[in-house]
Tab-separated table of C-alpha atoms in Angstrom:
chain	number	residue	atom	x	y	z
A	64	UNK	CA	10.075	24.982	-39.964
A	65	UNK	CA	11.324	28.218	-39.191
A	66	UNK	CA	7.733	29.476	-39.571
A	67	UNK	CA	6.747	26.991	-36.947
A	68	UNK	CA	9.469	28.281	-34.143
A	69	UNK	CA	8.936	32.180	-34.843
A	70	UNK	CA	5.519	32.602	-34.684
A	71	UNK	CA	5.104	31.145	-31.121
A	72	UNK	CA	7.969	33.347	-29.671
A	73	UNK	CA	7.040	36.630	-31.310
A	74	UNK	CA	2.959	36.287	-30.655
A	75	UNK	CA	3.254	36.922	-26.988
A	76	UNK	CA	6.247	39.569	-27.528
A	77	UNK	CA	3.686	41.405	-30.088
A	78	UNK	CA	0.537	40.846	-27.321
A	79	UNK	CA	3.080	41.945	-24.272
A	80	UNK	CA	4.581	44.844	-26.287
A	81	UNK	CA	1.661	46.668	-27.921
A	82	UNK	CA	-0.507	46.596	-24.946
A	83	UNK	CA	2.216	48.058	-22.419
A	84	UNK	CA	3.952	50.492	-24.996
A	85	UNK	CA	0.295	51.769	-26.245
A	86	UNK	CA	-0.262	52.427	-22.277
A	87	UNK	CA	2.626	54.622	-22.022
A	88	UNK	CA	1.993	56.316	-25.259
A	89	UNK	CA	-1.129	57.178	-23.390
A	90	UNK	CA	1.330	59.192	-20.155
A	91	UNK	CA	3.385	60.679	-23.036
A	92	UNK	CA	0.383	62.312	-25.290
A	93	UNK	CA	-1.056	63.199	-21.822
A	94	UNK	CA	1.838	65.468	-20.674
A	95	UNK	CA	2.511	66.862	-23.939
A	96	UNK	CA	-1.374	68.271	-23.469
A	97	UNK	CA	-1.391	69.170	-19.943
A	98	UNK	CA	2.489	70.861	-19.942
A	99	UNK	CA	4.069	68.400	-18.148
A	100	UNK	CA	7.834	67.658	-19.433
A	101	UNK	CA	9.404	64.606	-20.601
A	102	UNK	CA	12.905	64.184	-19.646
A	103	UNK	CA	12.771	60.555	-21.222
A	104	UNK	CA	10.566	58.258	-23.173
A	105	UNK	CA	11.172	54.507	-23.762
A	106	UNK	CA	10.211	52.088	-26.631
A	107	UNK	CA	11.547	48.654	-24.010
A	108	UNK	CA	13.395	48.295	-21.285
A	109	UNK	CA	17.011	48.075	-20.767
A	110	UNK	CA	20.121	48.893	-22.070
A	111	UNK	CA	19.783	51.719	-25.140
A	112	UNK	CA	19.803	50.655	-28.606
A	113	UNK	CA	19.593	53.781	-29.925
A	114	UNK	CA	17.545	56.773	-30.014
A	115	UNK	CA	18.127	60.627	-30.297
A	116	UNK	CA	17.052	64.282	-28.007
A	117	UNK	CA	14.325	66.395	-29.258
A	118	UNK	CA	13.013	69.422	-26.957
A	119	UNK	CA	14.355	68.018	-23.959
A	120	UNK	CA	13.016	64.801	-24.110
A	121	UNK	CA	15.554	61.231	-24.977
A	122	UNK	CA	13.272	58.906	-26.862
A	123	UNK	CA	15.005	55.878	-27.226
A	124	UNK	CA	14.820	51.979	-28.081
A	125	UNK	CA	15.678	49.721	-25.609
A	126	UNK	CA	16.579	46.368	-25.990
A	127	UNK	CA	13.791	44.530	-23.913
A	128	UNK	CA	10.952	44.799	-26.291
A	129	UNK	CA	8.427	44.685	-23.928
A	130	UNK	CA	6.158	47.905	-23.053
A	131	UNK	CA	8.270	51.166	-22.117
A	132	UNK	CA	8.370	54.237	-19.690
A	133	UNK	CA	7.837	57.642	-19.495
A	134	UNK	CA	9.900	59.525	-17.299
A	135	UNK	CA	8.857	62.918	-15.983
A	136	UNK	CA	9.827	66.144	-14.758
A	137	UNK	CA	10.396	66.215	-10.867
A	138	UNK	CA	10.316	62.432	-10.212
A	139	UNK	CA	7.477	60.180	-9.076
A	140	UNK	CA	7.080	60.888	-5.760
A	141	UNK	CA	6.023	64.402	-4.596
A	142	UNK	CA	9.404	65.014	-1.919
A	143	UNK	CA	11.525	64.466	-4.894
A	144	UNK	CA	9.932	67.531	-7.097
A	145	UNK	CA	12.031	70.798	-7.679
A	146	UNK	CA	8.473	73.258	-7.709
A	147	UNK	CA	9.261	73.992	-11.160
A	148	UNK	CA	6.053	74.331	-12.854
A	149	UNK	CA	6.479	72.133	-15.571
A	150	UNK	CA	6.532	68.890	-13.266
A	151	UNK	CA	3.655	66.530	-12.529
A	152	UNK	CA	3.595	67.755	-8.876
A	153	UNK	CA	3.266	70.951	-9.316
A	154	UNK	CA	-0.035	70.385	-11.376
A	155	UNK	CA	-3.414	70.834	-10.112
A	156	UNK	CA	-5.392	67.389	-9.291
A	157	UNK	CA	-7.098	67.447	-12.655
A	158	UNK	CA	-4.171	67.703	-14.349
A	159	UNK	CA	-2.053	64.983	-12.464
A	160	UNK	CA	-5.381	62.628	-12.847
A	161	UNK	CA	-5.430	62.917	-15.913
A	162	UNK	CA	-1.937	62.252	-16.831
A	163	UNK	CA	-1.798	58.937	-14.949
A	164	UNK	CA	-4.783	57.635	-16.192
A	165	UNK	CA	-4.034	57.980	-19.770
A	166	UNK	CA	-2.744	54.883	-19.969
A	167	UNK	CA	-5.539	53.356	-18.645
A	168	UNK	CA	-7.597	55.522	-21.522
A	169	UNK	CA	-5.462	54.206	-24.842
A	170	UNK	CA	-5.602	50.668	-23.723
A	171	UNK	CA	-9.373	50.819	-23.867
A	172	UNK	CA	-9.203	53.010	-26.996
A	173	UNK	CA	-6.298	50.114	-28.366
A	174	UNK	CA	-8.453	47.738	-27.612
A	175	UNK	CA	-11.897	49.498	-29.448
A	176	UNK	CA	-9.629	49.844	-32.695
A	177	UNK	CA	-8.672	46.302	-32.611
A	178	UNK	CA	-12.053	44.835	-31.814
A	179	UNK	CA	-12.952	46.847	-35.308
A	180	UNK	CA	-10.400	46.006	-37.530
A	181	UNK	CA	-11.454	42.230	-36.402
A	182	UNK	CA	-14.891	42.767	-37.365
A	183	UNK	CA	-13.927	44.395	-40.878
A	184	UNK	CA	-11.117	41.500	-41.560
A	185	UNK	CA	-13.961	38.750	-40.117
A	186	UNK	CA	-14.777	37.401	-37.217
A	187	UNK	CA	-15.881	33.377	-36.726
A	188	UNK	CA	-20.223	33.244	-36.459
A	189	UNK	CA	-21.253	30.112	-34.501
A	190	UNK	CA	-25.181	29.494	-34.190
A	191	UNK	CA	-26.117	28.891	-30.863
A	192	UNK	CA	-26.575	25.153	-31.593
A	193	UNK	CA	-25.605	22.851	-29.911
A	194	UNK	CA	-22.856	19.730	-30.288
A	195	UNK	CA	-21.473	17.672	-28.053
A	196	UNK	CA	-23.720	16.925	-24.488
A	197	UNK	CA	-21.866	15.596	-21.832
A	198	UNK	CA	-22.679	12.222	-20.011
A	199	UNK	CA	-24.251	12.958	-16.814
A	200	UNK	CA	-23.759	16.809	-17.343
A	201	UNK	CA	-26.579	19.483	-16.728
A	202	UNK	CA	-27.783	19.805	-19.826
A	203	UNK	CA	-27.186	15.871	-20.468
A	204	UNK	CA	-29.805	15.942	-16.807
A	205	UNK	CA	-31.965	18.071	-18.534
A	206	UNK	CA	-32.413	15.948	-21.566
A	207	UNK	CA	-30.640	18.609	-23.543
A	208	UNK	CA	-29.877	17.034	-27.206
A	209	UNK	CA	-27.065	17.185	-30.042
A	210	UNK	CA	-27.931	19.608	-32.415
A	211	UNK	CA	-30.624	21.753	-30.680
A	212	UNK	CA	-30.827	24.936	-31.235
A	213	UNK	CA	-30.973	27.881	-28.035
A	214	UNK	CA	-33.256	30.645	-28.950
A	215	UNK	CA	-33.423	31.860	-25.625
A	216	UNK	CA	-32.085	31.556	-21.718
A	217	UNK	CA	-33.821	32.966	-18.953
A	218	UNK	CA	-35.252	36.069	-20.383
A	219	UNK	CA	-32.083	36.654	-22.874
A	220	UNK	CA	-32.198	36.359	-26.565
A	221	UNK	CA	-29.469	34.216	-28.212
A	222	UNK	CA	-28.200	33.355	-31.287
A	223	UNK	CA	-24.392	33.193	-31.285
A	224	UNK	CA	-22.814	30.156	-28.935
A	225	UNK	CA	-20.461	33.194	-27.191
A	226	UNK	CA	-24.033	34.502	-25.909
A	227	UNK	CA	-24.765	31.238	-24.454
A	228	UNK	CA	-21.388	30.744	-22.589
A	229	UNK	CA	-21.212	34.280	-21.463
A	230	UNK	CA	-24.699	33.619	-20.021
A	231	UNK	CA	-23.634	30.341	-18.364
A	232	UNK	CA	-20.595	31.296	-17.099
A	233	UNK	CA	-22.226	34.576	-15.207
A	234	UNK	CA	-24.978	32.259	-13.606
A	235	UNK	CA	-22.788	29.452	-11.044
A	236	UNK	CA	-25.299	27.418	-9.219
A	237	UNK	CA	-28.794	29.029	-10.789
A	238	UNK	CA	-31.472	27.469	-12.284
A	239	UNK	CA	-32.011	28.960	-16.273
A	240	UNK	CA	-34.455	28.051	-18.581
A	241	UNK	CA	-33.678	27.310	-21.981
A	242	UNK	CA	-35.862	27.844	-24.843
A	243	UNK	CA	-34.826	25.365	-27.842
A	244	UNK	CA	-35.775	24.754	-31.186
A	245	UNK	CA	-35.575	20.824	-32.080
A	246	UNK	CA	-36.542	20.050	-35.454
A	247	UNK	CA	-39.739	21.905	-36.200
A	248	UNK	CA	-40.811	22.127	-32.100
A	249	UNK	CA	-40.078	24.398	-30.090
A	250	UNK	CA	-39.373	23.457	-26.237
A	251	UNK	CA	-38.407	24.686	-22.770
A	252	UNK	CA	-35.913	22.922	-20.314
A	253	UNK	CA	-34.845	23.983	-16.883
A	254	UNK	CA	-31.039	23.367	-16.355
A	255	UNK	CA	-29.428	24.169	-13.100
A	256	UNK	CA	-25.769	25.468	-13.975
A	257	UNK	CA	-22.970	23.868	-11.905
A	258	UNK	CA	-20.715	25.986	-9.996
A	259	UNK	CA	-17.206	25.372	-11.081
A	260	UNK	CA	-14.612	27.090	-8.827
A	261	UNK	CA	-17.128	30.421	-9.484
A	262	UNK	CA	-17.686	30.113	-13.025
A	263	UNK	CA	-21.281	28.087	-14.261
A	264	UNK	CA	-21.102	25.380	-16.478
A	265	UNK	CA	-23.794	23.011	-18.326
A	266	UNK	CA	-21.455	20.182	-19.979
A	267	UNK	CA	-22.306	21.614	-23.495
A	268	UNK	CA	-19.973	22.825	-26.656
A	269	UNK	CA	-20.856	24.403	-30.298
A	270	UNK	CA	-21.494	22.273	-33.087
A	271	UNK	CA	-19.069	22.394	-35.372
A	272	UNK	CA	-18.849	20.043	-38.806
A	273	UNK	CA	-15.857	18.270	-39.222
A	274	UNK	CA	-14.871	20.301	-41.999
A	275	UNK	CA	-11.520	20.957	-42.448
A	276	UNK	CA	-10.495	25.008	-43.026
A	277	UNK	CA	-7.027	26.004	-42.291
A	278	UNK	CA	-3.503	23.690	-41.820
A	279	UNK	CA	-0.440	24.031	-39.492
A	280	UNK	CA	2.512	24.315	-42.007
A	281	UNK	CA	4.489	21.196	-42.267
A	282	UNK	CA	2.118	19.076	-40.335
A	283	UNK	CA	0.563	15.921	-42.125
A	284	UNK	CA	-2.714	16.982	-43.001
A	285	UNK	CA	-0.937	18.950	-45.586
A	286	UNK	CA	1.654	17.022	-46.573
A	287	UNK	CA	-1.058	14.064	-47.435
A	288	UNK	CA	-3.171	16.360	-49.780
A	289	UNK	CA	-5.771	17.377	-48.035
A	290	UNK	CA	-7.905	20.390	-48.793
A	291	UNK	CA	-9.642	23.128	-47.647
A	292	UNK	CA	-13.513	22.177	-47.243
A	293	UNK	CA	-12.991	18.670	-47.096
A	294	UNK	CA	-15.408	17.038	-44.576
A	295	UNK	CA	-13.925	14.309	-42.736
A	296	UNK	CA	-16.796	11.422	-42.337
A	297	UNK	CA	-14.463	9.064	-40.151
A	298	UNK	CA	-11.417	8.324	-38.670
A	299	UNK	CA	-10.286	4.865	-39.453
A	300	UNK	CA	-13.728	3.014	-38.721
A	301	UNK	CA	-14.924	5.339	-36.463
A	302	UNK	CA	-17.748	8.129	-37.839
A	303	UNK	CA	-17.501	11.339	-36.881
A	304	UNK	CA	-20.377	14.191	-36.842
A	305	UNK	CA	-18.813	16.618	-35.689
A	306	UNK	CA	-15.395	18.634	-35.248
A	307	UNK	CA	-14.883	17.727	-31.088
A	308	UNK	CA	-15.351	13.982	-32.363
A	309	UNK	CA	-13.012	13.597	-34.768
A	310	UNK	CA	-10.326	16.023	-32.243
A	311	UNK	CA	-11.179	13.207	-29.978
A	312	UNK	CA	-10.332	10.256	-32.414
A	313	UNK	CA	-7.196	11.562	-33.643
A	314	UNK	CA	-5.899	12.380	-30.658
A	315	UNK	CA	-6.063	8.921	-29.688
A	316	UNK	CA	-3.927	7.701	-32.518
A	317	UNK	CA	0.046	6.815	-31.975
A	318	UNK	CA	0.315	5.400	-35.272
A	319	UNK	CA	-0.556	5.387	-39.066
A	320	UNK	CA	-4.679	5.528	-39.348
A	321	UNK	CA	-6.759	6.567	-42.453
A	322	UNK	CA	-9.303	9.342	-42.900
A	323	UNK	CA	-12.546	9.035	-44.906
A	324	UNK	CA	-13.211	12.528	-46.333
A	325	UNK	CA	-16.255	13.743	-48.935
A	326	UNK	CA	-14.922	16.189	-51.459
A	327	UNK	CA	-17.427	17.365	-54.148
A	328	UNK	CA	-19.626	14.791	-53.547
A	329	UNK	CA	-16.747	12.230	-54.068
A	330	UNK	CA	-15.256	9.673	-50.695
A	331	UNK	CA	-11.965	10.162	-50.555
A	332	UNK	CA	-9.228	7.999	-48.203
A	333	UNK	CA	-5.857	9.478	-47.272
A	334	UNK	CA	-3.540	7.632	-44.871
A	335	UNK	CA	-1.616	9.857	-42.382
A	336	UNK	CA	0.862	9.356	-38.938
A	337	UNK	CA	-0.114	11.646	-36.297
A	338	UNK	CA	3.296	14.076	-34.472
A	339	UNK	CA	3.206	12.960	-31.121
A	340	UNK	CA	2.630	16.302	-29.159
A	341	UNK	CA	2.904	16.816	-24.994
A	342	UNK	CA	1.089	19.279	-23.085
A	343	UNK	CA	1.655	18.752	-19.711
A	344	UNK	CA	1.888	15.280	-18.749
A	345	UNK	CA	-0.772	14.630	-21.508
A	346	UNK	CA	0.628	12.872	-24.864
A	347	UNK	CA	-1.393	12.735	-27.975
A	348	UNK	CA	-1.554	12.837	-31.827
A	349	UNK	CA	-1.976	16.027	-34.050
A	350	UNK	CA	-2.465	16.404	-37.732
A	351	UNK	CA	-2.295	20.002	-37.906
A	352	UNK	CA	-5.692	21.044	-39.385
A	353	UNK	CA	-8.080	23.961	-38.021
A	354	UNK	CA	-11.960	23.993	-38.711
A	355	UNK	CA	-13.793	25.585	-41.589
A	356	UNK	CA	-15.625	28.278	-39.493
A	357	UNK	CA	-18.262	30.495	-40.833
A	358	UNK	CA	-17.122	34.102	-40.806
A	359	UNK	CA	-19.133	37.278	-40.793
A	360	UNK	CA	-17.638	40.640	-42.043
A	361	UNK	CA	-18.909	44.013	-41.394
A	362	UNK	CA	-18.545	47.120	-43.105
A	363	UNK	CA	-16.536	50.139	-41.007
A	364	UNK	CA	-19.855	52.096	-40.451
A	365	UNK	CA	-21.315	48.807	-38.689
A	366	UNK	CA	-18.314	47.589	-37.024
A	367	UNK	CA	-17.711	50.847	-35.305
A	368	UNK	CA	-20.487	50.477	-32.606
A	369	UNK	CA	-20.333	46.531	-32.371
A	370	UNK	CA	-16.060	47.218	-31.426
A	371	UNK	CA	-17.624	49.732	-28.319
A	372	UNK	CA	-20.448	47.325	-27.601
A	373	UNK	CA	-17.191	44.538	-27.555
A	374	UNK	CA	-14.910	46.471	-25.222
A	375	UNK	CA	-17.831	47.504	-22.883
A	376	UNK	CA	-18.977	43.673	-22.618
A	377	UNK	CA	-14.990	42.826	-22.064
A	378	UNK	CA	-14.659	45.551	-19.741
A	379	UNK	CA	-17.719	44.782	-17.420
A	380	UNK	CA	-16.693	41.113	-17.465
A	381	UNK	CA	-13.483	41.840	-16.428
A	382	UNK	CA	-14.819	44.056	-13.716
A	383	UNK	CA	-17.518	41.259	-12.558
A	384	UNK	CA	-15.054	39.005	-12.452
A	385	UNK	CA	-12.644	41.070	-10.242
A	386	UNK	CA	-15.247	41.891	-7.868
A	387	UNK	CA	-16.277	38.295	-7.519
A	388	UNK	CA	-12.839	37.176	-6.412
A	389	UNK	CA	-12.658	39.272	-3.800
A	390	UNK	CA	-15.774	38.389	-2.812
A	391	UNK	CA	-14.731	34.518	-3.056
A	392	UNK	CA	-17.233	33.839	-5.327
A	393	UNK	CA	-14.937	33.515	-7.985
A	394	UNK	CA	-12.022	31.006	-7.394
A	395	UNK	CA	-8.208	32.294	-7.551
A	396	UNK	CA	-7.235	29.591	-9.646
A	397	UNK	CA	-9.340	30.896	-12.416
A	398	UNK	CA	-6.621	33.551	-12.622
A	399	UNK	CA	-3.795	33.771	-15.634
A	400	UNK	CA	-0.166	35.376	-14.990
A	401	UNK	CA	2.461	36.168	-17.293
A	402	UNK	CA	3.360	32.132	-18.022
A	403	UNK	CA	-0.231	31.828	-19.360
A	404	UNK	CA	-0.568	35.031	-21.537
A	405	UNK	CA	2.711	34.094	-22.963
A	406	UNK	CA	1.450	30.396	-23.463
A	407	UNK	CA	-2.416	31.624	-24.509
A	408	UNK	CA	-0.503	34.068	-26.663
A	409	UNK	CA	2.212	31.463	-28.395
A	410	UNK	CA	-0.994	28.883	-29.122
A	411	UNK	CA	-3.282	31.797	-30.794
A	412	UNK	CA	-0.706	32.760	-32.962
A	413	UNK	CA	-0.574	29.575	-34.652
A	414	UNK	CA	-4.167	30.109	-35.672
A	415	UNK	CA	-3.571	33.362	-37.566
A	416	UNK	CA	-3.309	37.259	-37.099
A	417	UNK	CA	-6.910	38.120	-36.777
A	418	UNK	CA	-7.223	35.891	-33.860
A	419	UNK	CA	-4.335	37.462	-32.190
A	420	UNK	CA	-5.160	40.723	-32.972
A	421	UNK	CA	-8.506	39.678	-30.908
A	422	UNK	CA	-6.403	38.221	-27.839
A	423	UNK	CA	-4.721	41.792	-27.997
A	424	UNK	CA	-7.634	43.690	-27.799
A	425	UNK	CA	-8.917	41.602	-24.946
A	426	UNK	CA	-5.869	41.302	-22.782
A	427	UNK	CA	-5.528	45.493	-23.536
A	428	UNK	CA	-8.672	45.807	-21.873
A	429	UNK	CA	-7.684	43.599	-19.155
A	430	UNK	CA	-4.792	45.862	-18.351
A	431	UNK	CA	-6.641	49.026	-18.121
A	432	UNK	CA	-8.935	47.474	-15.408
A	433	UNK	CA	-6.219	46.171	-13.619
A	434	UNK	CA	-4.465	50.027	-13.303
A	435	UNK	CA	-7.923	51.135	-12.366
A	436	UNK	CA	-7.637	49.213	-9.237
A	437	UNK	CA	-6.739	51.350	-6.192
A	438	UNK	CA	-3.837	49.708	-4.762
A	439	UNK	CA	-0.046	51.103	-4.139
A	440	UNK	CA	1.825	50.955	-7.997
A	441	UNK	CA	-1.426	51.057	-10.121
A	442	UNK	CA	-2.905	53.879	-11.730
A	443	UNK	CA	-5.704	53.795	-9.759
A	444	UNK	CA	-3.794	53.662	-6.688
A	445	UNK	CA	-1.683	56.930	-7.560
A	446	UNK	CA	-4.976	58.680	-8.244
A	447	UNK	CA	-6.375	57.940	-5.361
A	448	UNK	CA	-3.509	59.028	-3.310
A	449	UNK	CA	-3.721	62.472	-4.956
A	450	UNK	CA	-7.461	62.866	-4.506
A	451	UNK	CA	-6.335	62.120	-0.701
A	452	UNK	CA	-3.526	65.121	-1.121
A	453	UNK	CA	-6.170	67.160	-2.850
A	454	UNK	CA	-8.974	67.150	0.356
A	455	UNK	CA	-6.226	67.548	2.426
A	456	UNK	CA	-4.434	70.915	1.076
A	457	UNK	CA	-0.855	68.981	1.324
A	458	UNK	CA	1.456	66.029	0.600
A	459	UNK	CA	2.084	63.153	2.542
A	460	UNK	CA	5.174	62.650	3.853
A	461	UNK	CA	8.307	60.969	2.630
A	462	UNK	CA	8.038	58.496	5.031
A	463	UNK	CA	4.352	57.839	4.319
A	464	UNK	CA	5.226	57.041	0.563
A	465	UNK	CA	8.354	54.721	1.076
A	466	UNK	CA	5.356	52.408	3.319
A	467	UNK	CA	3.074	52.801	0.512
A	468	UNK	CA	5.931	52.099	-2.031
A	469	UNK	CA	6.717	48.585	-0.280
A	470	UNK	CA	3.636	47.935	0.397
A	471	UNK	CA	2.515	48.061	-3.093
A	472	UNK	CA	5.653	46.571	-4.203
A	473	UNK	CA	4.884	43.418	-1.846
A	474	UNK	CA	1.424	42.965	-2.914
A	475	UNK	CA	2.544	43.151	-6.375
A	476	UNK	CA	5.528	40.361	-5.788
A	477	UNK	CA	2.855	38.474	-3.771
A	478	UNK	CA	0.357	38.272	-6.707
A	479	UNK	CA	3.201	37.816	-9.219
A	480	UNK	CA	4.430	34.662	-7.148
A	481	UNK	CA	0.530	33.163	-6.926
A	482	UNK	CA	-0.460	33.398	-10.638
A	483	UNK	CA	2.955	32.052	-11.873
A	484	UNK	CA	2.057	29.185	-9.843
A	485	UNK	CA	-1.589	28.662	-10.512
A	486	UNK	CA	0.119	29.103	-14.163
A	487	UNK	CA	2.793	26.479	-13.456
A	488	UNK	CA	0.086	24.054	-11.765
A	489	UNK	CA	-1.800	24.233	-14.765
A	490	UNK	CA	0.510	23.359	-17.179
A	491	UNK	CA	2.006	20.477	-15.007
């Protein structure tokens, strides 16, 4: 039980907290390299916990666990430095860059070391074959079947399902051909991908077997006895091929129901009552069981380059994706704010470390692109404002950076406001 409460709360304060302190462990390292002094360094925010003086500089833990700060020498705004030479301002443009985007740097390098450790521990393999086809869908229009297998789209190889929905999802309202192995034929279909609020979507999902791999502690899939690699056949009279079926058929149950399972060639019945969960206005039942996935480890040596490959595919999404919505092509309401990492975060943290540690990586990534951008607060922003100060021999005024300062600071209240309620909407 108390398994059940903890891990939810301290999955999004481990996500939050590693991502923001690792990007300020970036501005520390940075000015301990360039000469730049530290008057105080942060594990939190907050009132101090505790924390000691060494060379000048306070480290200390706060009591708000989430990220931290660096404080440096002569302030953060140019009118407030002293001219001593150890402060950021009085650095040359290299120097200063480099400094601020640190941060930026160690999130991308937090998120490569993750991405590898994942691939060493074991990371889920899904064929690229497919399970359920939606009624009236694309692919269903295309007379795309249950258990076909993509070899290729357009003129892209494919053999994992995250290949096929990264390839769908980057082509909204474009015609793709799909190359597909059924049976012993091989076959070509034209689909034309729906545009859903910017993102492209066929009405397809991954086969997986109804074969049970992991449980929720405490839930009544493990309380009634059943195991790991047990394939469920049916749920009460209802068969069931595949994992999305059988989601489907015990989510409809309120009340006691029985489950037909094949263990070791023997049928097996076990009678269970589904907890009633609520997500939104949405009730339903739950078991607590997770599917057997197939995994695929790598050694070190071979996980190295497929962790760069990882962050450079996050990393150009995330910049694609950006682009597009301010472009309109993508849809704000695609967006996630702090609500929905924390929920995202609370929900993959029920399904284990590794998959968290995965979520980390990604949402690291995420906030180095976001600093990148070159808008008042951001990393990017503060660069670019030097580069200005750099072509033009001198600092702007103090005037000129209070404007910039609540400028920034509306756009950033703005865009907090918006995704908390896209967030909000979504859950309600």
């Amino acid at each position: 039980m108390l398994h059940s409460i903890l891990v939810p709360i301290l999955g999004p304060v481990f996500v939050l907290s590693v991502c923001i302190f690792v990007h300020e462990i970036g501005h520390l390292l940075a000015c301990l390299i360039s000469g730049v002094r530290v008057e105080k360094f942060s594990l939190g925010f907050g009132k101090r916990l505790f924390g000691r003086t060494y060379k000048g500089c306070e480290y200390q833990i706060a009591v708000i666990p989430f990220g931290g700060y660096v404080k440096m020498a002569g302030g953060d705004l140019p009118h407030e430095a002293k001219g001593e030479k150890d402060e950021l301002h009085s650095k040359p443009f290299y120097i200063k860059a480099f400094v601020v985007l640190s941060g930026v740097l160690m999130n991308l390098l937090l998120g490569s070391f993750l991405f590898w450790a994942v691939f060493i521990a074991g990371v889920p393999y899904n064929p690229s074959v497919v399970g359920e086809v939606e009624k009236g869908g694309p692919a269903d229009i295309a007379e795309i079947k249950s258990k076909d297998r993509i070899l290729k789209i357009g003129k892209n190889d494919v053999s994992q399902w995250k290949d096929v929905i990264k390839t769908i999802m980057m082509n909204p309202g474009k015609g793709l051909n799909f190359v597909l192995l059924r049976g012993s034929e091989t076959i070509e279909k034209r689909v034309l991908v729906e545009n859903v609020e910017g993102i492209g979507y066929i009405g397809v999902s991954c086969l997986v077997e109804p074969r049970i791999g992991e449980f929720v502690s405490g839930f009544p899939a493990e309380k009634a006895g059943l195991a790991k690699g047990d394939l469920v056949l049916s749920v009460d009279t209802e068969k069931v091929d595949t994992w999305e079926e059988m989601t489907y058929a015990v989510r409809a149950k309120r009340g006691e129901f029985t489950l037909l399972i094949e263990r070791g060639g023997e049928n097996l019945t076990f009678h269970l009552k589904p907890v009633i969960a609520k997500e939104g206005t949405i009730t339903f039942g739950r078991i607590g069981i997770l599917p057997d996935m197939p995994i695929k480890r790598y050694s070190p040596i071979i996980a190295l380059p497929r962790a760069i490959s990882e962050t450079k595919e996050v990393l150009v999404l995330n910049i694609v994706g950006i682009w597009k919505l301010i472009t309109g092509k993508l849809s704000l309401k695609t967006t996630t704010g702090p609500i929905g990492i924390i929920q995202m975060s609370a929900a993959v943290a029920k399904t284990g470390f590794i998959n968290l540690l995965q979520l980390t990586a990604v949402i690291s990534i995420c906030l180095a692109v976001i600093n990148l951008l070159p808008i008042p607060i951001a990393d990017g922003g503060v660069v670019f404002l030097f580069l200005l100060e750099a072509i033009r021999r001198k600092p702007f005024s103090e005037k000129f950076y209070q404007r910039v300062s609540q400028v920034g600071f509306a756009m950033l209240i703005t865009l907090f406001l918006f995704v908390t309620l896209n967030d909000l909407t979504k859950i309600f």
